[in-house]
Backbone as JSON Lines, residues from 0, in Angstrom:
{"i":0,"aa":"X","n":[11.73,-13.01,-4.99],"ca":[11.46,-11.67,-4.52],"c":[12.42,-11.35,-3.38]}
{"i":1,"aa":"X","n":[12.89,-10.21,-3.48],"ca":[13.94,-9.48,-2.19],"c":[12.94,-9.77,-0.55]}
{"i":2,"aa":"X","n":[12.98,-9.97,-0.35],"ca":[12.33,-10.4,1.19],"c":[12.63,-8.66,1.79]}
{"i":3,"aa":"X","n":[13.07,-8.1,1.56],"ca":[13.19,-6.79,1.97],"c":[11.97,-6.0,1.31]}
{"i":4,"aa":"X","n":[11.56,-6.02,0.03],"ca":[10.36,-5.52,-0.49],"c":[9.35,-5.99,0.49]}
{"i":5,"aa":"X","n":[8.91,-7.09,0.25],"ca":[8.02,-7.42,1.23],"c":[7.73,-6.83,2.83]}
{"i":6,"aa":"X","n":[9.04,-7.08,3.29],"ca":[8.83,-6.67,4.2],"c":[8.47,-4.83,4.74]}
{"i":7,"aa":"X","n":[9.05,-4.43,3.92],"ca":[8.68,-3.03,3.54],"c":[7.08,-3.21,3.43]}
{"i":8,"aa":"X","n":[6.21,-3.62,2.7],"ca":[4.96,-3.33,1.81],"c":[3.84,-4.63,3.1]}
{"i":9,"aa":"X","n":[4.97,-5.14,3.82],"ca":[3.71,-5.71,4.98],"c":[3.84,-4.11,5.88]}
{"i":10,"aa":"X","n":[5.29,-3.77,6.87],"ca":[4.82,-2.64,7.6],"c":[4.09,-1.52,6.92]}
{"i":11,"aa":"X","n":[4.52,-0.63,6.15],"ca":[3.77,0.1,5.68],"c":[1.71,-0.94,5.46]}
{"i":12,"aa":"X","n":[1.8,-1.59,5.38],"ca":[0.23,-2.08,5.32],"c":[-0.01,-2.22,6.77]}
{"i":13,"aa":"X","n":[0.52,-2.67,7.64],"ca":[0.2,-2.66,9.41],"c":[-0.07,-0.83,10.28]}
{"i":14,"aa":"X","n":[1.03,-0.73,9.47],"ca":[1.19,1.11,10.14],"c":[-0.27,1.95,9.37]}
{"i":15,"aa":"X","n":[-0.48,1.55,8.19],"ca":[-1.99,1.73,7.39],"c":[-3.24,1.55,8.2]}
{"i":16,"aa":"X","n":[-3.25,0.21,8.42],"ca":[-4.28,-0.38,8.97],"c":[-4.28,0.09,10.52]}
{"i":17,"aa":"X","n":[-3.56,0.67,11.35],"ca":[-3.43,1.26,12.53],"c":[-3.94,3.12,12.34]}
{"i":18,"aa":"X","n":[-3.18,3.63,11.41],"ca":[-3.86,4.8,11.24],"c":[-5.21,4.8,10.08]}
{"i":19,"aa":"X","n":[-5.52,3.6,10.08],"ca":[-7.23,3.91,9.34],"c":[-8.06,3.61,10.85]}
{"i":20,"aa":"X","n":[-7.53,2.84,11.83],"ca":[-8.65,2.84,12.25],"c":[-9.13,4.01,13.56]}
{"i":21,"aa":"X","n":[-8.43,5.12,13.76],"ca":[-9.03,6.02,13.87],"c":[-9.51,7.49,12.59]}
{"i":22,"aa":"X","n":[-9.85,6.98,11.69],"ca":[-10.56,7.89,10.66],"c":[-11.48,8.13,11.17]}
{"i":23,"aa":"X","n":[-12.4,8.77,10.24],"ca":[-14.31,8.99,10.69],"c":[-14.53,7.68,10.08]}
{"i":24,"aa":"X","n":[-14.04,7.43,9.48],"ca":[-14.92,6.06,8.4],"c":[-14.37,4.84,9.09]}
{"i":25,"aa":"X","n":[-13.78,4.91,9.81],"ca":[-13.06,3.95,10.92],"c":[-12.81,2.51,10.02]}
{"i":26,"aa":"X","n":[-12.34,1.37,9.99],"ca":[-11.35,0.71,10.11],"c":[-12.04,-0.13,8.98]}
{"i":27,"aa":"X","n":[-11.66,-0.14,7.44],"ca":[-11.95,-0.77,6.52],"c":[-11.88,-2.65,6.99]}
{"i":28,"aa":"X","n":[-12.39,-3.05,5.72],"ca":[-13.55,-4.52,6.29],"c":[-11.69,-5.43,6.12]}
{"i":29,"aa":"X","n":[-10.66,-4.87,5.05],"ca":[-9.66,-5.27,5.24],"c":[-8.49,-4.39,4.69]}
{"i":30,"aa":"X","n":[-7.15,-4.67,5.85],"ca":[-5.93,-3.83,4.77],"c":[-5.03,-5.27,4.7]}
{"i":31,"aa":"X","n":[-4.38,-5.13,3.13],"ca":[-3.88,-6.1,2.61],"c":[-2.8,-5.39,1.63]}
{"i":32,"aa":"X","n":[-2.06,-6.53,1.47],"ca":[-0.63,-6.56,0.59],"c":[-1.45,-7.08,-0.88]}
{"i":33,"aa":"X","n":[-1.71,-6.12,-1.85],"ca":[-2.37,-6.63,-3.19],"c":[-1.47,-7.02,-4.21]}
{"i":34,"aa":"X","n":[-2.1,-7.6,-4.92],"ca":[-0.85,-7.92,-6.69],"c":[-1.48,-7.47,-7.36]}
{"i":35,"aa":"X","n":[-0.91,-7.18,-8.55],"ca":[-1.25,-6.9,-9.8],"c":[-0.98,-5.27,-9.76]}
{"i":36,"aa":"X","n":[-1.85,-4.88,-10.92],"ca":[-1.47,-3.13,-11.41],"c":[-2.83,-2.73,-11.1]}
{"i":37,"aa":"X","n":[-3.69,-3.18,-10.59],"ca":[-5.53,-2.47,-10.29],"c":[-5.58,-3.25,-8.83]}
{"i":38,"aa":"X","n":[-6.38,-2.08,-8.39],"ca":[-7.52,-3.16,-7.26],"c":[-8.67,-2.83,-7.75]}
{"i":39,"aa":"X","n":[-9.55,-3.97,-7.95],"ca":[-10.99,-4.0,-7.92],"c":[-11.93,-3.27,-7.03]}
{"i":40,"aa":"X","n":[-13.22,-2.81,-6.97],"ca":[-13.97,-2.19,-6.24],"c":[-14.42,-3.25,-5.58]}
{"i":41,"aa":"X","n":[-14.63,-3.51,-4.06],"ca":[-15.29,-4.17,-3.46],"c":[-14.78,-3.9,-1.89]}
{"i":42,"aa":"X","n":[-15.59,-4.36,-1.07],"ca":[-15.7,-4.46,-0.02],"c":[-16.51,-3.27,1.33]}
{"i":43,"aa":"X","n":[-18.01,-3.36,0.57],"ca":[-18.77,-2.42,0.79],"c":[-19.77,-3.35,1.35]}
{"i":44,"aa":"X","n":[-19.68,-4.32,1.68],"ca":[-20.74,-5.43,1.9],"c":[-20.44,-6.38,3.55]}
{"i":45,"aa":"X","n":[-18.78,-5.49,3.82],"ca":[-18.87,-6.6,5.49],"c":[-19.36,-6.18,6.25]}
{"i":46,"aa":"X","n":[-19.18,-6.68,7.33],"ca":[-19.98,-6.06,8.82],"c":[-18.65,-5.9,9.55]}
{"i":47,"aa":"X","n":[-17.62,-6.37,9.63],"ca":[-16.32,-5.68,9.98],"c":[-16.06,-4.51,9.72]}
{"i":48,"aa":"X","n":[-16.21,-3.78,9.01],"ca":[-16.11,-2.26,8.76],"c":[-16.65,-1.66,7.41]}
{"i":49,"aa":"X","n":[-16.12,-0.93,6.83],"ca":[-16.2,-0.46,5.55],"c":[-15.25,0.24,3.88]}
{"i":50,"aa":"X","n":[-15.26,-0.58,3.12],"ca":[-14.61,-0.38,2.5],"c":[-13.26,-1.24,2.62]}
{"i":51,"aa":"X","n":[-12.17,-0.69,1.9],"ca":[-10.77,-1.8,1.74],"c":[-9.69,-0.91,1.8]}
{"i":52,"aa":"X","n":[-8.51,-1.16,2.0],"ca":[-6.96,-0.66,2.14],"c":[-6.28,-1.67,2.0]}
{"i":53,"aa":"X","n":[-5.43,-1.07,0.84],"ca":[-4.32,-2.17,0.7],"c":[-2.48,-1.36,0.09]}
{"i":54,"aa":"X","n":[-1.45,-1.89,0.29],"ca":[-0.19,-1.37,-0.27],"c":[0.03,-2.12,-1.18]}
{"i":55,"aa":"X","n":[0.62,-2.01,-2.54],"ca":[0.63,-2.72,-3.91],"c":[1.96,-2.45,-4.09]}
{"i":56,"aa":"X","n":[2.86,-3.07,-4.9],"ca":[4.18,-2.85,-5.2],"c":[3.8,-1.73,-6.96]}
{"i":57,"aa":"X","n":[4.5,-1.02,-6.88],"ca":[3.92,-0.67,-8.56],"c":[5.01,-0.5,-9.57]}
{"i":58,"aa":"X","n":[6.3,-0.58,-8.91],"ca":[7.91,-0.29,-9.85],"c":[8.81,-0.3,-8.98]}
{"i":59,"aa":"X","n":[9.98,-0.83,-9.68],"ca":[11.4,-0.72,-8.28],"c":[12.42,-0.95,-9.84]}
{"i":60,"aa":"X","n":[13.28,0.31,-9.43],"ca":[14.21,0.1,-10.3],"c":[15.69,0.77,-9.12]}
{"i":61,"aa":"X","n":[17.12,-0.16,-10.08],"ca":[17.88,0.19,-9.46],"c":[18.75,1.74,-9.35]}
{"i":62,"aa":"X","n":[19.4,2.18,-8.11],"ca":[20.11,3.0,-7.63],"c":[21.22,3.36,-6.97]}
{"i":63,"aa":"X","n":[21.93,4.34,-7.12],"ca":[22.83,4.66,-6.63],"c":[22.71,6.02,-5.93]}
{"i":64,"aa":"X","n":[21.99,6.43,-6.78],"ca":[22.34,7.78,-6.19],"c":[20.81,8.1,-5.97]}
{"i":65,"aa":"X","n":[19.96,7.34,-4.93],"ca":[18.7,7.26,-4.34],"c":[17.97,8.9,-4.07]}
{"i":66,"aa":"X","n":[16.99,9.0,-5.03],"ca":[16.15,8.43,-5.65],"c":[16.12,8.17,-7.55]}
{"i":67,"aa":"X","n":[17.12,8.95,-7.56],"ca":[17.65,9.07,-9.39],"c":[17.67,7.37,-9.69]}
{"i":68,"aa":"X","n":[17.11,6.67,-10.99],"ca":[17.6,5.27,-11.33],"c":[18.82,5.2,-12.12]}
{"i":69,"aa":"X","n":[19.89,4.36,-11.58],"ca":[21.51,3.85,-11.67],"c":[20.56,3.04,-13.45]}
{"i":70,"aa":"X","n":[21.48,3.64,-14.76],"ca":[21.26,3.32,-15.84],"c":[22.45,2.89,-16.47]}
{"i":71,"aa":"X","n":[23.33,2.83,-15.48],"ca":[24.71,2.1,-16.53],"c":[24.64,0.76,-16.47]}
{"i":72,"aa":"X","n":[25.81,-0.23,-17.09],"ca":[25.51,-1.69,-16.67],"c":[26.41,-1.68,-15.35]}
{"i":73,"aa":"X","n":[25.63,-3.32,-15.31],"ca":[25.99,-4.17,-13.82],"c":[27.21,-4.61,-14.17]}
{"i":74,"aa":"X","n":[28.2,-4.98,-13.19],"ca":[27.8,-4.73,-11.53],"c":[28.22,-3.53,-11.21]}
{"i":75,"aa":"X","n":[27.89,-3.08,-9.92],"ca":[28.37,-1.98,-9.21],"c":[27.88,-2.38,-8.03]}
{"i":76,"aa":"X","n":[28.88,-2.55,-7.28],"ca":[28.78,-2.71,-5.6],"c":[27.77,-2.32,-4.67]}
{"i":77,"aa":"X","n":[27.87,-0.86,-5.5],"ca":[26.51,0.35,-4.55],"c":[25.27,0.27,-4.39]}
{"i":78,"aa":"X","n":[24.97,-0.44,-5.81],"ca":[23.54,-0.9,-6.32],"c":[22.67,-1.2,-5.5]}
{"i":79,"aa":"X","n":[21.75,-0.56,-4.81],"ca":[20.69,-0.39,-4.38],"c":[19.15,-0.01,-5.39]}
{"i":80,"aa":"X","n":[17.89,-0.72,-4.39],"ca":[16.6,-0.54,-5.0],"c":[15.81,0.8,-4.27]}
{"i":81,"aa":"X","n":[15.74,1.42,-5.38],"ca":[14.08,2.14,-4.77],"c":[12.92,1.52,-5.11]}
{"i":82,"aa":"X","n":[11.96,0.91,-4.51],"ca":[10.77,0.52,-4.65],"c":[9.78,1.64,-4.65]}
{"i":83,"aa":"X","n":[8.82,1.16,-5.17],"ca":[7.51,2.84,-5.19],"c":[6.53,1.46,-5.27]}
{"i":84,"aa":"X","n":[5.94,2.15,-3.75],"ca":[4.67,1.17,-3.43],"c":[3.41,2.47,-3.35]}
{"i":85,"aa":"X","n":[2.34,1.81,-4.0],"ca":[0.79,2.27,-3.6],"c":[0.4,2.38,-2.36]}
{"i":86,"aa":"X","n":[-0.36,3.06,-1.62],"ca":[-1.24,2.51,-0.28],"c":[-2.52,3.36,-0.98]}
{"i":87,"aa":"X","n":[-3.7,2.69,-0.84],"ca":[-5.24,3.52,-1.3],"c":[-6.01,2.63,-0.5]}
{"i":88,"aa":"X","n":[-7.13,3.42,-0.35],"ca":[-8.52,2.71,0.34],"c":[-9.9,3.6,-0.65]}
{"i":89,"aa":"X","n":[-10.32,2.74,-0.57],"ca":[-11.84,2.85,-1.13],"c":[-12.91,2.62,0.02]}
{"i":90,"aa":"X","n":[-13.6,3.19,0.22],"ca":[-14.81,3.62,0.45],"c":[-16.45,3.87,-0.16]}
{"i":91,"aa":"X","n":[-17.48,2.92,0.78],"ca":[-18.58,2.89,-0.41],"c":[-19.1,4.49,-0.35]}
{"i":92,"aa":"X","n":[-19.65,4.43,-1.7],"ca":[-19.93,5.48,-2.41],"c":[-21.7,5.48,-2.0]}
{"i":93,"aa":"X","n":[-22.22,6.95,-1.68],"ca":[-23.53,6.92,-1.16],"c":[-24.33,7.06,-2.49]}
{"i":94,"aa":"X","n":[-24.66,5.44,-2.97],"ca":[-25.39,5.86,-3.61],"c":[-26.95,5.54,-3.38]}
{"i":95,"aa":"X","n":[-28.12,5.93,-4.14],"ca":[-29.76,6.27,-3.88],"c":[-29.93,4.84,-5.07]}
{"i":96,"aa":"X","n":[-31.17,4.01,-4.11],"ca":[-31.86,2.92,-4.73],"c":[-32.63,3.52,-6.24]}
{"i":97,"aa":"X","n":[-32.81,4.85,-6.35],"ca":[-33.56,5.37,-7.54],"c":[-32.5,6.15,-8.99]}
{"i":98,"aa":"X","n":[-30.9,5.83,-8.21],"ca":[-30.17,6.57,-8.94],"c":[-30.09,7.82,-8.97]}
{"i":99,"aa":"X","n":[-30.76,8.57,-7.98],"ca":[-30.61,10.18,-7.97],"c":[-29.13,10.26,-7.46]}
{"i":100,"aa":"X","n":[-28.85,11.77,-7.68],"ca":[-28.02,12.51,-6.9],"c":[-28.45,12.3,-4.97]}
{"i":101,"aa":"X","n":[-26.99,11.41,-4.69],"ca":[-27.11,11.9,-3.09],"c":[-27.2,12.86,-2.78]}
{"i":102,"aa":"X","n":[-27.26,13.19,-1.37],"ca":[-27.98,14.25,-0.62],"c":[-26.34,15.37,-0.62]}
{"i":103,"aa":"X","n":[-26.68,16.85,0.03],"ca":[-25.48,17.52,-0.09],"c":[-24.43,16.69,1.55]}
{"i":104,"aa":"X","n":[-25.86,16.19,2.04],"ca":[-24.75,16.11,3.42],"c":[-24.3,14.56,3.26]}
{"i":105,"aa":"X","n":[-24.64,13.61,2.28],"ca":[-24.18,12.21,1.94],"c":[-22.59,12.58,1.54]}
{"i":106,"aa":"X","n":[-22.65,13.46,0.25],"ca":[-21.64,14.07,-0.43],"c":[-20.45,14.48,0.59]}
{"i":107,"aa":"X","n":[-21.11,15.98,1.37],"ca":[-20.16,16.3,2.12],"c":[-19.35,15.43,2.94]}
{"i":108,"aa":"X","n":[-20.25,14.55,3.55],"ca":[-19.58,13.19,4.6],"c":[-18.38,12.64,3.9]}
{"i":109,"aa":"X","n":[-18.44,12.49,2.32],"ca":[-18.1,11.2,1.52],"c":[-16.38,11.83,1.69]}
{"i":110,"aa":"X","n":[-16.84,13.18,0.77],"ca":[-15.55,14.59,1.23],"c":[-14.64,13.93,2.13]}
{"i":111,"aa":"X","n":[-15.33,14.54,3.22],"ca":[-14.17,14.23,4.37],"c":[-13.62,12.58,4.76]}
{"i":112,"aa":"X","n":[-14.53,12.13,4.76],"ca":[-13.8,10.25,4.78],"c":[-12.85,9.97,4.01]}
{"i":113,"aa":"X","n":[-12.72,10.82,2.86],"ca":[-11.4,10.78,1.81],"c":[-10.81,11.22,1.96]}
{"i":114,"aa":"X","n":[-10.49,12.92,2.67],"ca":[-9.48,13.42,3.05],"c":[-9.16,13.0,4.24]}
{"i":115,"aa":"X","n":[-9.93,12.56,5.18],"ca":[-9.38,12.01,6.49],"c":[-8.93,10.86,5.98]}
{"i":116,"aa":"X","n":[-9.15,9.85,5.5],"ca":[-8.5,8.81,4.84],"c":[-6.82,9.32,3.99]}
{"i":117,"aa":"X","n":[-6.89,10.04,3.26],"ca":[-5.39,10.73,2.8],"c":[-4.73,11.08,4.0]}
{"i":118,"aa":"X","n":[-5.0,11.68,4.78],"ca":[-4.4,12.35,5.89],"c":[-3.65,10.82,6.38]}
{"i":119,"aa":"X","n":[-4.44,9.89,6.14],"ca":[-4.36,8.9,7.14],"c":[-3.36,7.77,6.45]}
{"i":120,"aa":"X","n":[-2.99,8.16,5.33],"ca":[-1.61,7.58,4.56],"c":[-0.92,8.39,4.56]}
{"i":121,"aa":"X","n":[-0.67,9.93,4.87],"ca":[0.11,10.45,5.18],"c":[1.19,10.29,6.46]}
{"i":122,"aa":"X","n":[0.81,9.9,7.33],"ca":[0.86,9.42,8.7],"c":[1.17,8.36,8.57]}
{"i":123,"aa":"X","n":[1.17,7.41,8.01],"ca":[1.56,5.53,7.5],"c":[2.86,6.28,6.72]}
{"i":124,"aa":"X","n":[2.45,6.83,5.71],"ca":[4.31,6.6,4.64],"c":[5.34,6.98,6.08]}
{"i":125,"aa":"X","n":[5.03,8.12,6.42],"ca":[5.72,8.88,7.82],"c":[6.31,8.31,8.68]}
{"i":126,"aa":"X","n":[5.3,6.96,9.51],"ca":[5.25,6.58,10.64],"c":[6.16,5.04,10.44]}
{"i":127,"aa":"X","n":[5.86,4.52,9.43],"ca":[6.19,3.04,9.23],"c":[7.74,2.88,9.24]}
{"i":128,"aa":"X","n":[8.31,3.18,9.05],"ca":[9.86,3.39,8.97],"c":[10.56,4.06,9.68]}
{"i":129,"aa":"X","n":[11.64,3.48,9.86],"ca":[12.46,4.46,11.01],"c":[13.27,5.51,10.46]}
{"i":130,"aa":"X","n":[13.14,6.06,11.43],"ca":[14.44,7.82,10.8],"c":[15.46,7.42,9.59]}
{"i":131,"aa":"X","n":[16.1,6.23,9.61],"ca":[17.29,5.89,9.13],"c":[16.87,5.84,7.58]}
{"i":132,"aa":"X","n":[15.81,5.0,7.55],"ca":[15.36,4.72,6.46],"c":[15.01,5.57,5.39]}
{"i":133,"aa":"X","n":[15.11,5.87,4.13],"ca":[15.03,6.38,3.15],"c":[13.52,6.63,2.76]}
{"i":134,"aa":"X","n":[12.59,7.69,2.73],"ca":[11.24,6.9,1.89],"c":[10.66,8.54,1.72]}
{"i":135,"aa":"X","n":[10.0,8.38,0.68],"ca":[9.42,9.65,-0.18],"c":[7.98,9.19,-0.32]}
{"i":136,"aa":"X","n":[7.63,10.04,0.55],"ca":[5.84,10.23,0.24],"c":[5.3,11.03,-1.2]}
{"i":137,"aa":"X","n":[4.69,10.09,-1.78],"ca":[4.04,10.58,-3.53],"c":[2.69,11.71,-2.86]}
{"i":138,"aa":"X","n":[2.09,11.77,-4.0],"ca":[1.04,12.59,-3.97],"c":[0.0,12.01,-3.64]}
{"i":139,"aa":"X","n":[-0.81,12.66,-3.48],"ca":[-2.49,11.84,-3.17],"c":[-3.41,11.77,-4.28]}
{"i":140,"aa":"X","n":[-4.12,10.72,-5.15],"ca":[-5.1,10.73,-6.05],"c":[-6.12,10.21,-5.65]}
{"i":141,"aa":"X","n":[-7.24,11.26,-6.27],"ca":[-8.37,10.61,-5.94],"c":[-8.93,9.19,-6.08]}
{"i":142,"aa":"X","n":[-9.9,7.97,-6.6],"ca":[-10.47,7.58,-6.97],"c":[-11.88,7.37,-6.99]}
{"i":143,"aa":"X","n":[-12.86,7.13,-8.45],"ca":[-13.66,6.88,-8.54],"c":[-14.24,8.22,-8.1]}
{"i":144,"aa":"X","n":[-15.51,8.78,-8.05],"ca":[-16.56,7.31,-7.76],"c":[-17.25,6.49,-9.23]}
{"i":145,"aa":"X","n":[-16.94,5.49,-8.89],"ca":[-17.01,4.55,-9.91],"c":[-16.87,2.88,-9.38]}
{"i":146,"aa":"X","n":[-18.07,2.32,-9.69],"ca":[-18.32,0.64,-9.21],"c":[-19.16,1.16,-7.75]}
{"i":147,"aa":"X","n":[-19.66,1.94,-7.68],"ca":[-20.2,2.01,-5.9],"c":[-19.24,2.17,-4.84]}
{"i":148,"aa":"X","n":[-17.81,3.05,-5.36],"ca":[-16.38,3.2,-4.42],"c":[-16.27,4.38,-4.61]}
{"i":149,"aa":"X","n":[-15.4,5.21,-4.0],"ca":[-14.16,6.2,-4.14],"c":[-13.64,6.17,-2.67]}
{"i":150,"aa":"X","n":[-12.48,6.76,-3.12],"ca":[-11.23,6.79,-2.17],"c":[-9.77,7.56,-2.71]}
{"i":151,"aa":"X","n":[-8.86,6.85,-2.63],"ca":[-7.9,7.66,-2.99],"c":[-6.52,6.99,-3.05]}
{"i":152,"aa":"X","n":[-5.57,7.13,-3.88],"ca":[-4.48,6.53,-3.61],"c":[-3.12,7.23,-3.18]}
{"i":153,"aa":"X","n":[-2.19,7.0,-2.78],"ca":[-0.5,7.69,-2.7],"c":[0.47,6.63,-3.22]}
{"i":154,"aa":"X","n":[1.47,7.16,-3.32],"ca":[2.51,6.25,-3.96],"c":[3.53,6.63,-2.33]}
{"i":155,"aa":"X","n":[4.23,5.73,-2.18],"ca":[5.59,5.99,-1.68],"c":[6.85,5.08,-1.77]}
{"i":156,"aa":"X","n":[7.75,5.92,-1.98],"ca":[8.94,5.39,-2.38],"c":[9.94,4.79,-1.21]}
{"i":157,"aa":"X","n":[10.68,4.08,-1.36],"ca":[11.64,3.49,-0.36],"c":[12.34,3.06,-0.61]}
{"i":158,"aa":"X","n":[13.38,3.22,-0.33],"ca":[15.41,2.14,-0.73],"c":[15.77,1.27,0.4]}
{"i":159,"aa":"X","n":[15.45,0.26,-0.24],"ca":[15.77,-0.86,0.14],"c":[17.58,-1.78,-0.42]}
{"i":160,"aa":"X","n":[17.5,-2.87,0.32],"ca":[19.04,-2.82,0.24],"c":[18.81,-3.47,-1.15]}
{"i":161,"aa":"X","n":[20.27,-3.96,-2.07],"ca":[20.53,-4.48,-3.29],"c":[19.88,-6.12,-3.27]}
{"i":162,"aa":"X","n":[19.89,-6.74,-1.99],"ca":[19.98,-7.66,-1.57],"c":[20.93,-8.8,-1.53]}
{"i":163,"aa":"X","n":[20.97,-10.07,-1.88],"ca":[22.16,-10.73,-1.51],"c":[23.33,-10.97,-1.97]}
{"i":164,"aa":"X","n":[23.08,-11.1,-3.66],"ca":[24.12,-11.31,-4.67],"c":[23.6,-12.5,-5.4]}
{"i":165,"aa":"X","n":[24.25,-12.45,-6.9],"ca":[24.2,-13.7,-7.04],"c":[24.42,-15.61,-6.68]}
{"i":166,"aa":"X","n":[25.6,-15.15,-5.83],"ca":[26.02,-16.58,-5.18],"c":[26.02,-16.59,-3.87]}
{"i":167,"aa":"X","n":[24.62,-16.01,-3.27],"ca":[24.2,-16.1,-2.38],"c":[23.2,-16.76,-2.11]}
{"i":168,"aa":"X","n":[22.22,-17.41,-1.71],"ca":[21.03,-18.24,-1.43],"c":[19.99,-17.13,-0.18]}
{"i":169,"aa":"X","n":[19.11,-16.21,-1.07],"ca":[18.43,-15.81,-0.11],"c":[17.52,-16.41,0.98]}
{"i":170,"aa":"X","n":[17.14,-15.92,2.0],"ca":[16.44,-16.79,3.19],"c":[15.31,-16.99,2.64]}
{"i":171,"aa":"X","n":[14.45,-18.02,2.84],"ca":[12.93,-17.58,2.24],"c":[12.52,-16.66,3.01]}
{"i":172,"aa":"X","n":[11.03,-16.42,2.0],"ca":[10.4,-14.67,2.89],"c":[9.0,-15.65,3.58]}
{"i":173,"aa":"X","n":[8.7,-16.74,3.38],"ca":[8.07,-17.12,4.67],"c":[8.96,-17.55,5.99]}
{"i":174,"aa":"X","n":[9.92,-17.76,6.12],"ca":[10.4,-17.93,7.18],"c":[10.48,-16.79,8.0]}
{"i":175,"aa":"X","n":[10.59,-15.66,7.17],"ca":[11.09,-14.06,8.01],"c":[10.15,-13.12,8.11]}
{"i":176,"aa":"X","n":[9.08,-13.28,6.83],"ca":[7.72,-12.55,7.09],"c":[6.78,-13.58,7.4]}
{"i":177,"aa":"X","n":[6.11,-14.14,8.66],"ca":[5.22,-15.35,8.33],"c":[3.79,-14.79,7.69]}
{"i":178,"aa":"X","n":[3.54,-15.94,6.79],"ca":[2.15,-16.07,5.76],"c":[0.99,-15.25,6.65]}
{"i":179,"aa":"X","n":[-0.3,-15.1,6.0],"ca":[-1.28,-14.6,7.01],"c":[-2.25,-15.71,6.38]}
{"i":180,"aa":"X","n":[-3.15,-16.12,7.64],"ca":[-4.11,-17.11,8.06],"c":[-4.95,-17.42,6.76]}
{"i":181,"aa":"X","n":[-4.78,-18.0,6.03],"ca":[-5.17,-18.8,5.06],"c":[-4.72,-18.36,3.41]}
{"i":182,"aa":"X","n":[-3.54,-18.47,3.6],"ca":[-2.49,-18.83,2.3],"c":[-2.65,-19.93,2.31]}
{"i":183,"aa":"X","n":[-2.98,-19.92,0.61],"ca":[-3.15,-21.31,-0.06],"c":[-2.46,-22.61,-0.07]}
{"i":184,"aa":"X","n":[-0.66,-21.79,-0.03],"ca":[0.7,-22.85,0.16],"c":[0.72,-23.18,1.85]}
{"i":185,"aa":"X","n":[-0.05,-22.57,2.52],"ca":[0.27,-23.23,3.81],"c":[-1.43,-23.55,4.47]}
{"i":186,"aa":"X","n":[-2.01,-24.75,4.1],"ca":[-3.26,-24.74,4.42],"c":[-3.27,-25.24,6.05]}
{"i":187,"aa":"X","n":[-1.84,-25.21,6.42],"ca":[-2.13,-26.02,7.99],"c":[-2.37,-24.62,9.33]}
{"i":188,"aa":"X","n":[-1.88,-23.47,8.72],"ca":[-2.41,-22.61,9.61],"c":[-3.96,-22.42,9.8]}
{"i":189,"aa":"X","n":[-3.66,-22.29,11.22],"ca":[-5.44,-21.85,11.65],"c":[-5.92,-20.54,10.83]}
C-alpha cells in the first residue's frame, strides 16, 4: 500500500473525530480507518459515546490530469493517484421496546444529529488538508435507518503522489504512520 493513502485516510479520520466531537450527538463510541466495501451497524451499546465514524478507502485510480482517470498505458512520469475515500457515522436509531413509531420529537432529534453530523464531515474533508493539497468533497448520503442505525455517508477525493517507482523500496507505513493500541502484528504495544 502507498503509505501516502494511508496517511491521507488516518488525518482525514483524526480531523473527523475532532469535528464529531462537538456535534449535538457528541463524540461517537469510535472513529476508525475501516476495510472492506460495508460497515456494519454497531456501536450503540458503549458508554464512551454513541454510535461510530469511520474513513474507508472505496477506489483510487490513476491521473494526470486530476481529477479525470489517465487511461492510456504506463509509464508516464506524471502519473499520479486520486483516491476517493468514505467518511460516515451512524447513529442509534430511536427505536420503542413495542416497535411503534417513535415519538415526533425522537424523530426530529434523530433529523438534526444527522445533519449536524454531515455538516460535521463537511468541515473534516475541508479542514484535514492543507491549501496545497488537492481534495474534492462528494455528496452527502443518507443511511439506514436500518439494524437500529442511521447516519450518513460522503465520499472525498484526494491526489496523492504516484509514489516511489518500481525500483524503489518503499518505507514501511508502520514506521511513518505508527499502529494504534492493539494491532494484532504488534501485540507489544500498550
Amino acid at each position: 500500500m502507498d503509505i501516502g493513502i494511508y496517511k491521507h485516510a488516518s488525518t482525514l479520520r483524526d480531523e473527523f473525530a475532532a469535528q464529531l466531537e462537538h456535534t449535538r450527538a457528541g463524540a461517537p463510541c469510535f472513529v476508525t480507518v475501516h476495510p472492506g466495501d460495508m460497515i456494519p451497524a454497531y456501536g450503540c451499546d458503549c458508554r464512551a459515546g454513541e454510535g461510530v465514524a469511520w474513513v474507508r478507502l472505496v477506489s483510487m485510480y490513476p491521473t494526470v490530469n486530476y481529477p479525470e482517470p489517465y487511461v492510456l498505458p504506463f509509464p508516464d512520469p506524471s502519473v499520479q493517484w486520486a483516491v476517493i475515500f468514505e467518511i460516515g457515522v451512524d447513529r442509534c436509531y430511536p427505536n420503542t421496546d413495542d416497535n411503534s413509531m417513535p415519538t415526533l420529537g425522537e424523530l426530529d432529534s434523530a433529523a438534526r444529529d444527522a445533519i449536524d453530523d454531515a455538516a460535521a464531515m463537511q468541515r473534516a474533508a475541508m479542514c484535514a488538508f492543507t491549501s496545497g493539497e488537492r481534495v474534492i468533497p462528494g455528496s452527502w448520503e443518507p443511511r439506514g435507518p436500518g439494524g437500529g442505525i442511521h447516519g450518513g455517508t460522503m465520499t472525498v477525493t484526494v491526489l496523492t503522489d504516484g509514489g516511489c517507482g518500481c525500483d524503489t523500496e518503499p518505507p514501511q507505513l508502520d514506521a511513518v504512520v505508527p499502529p494504534v493500541v492493539g494491532d494484532p502484528r504488534f501485540p507489544h504495544l500498550p
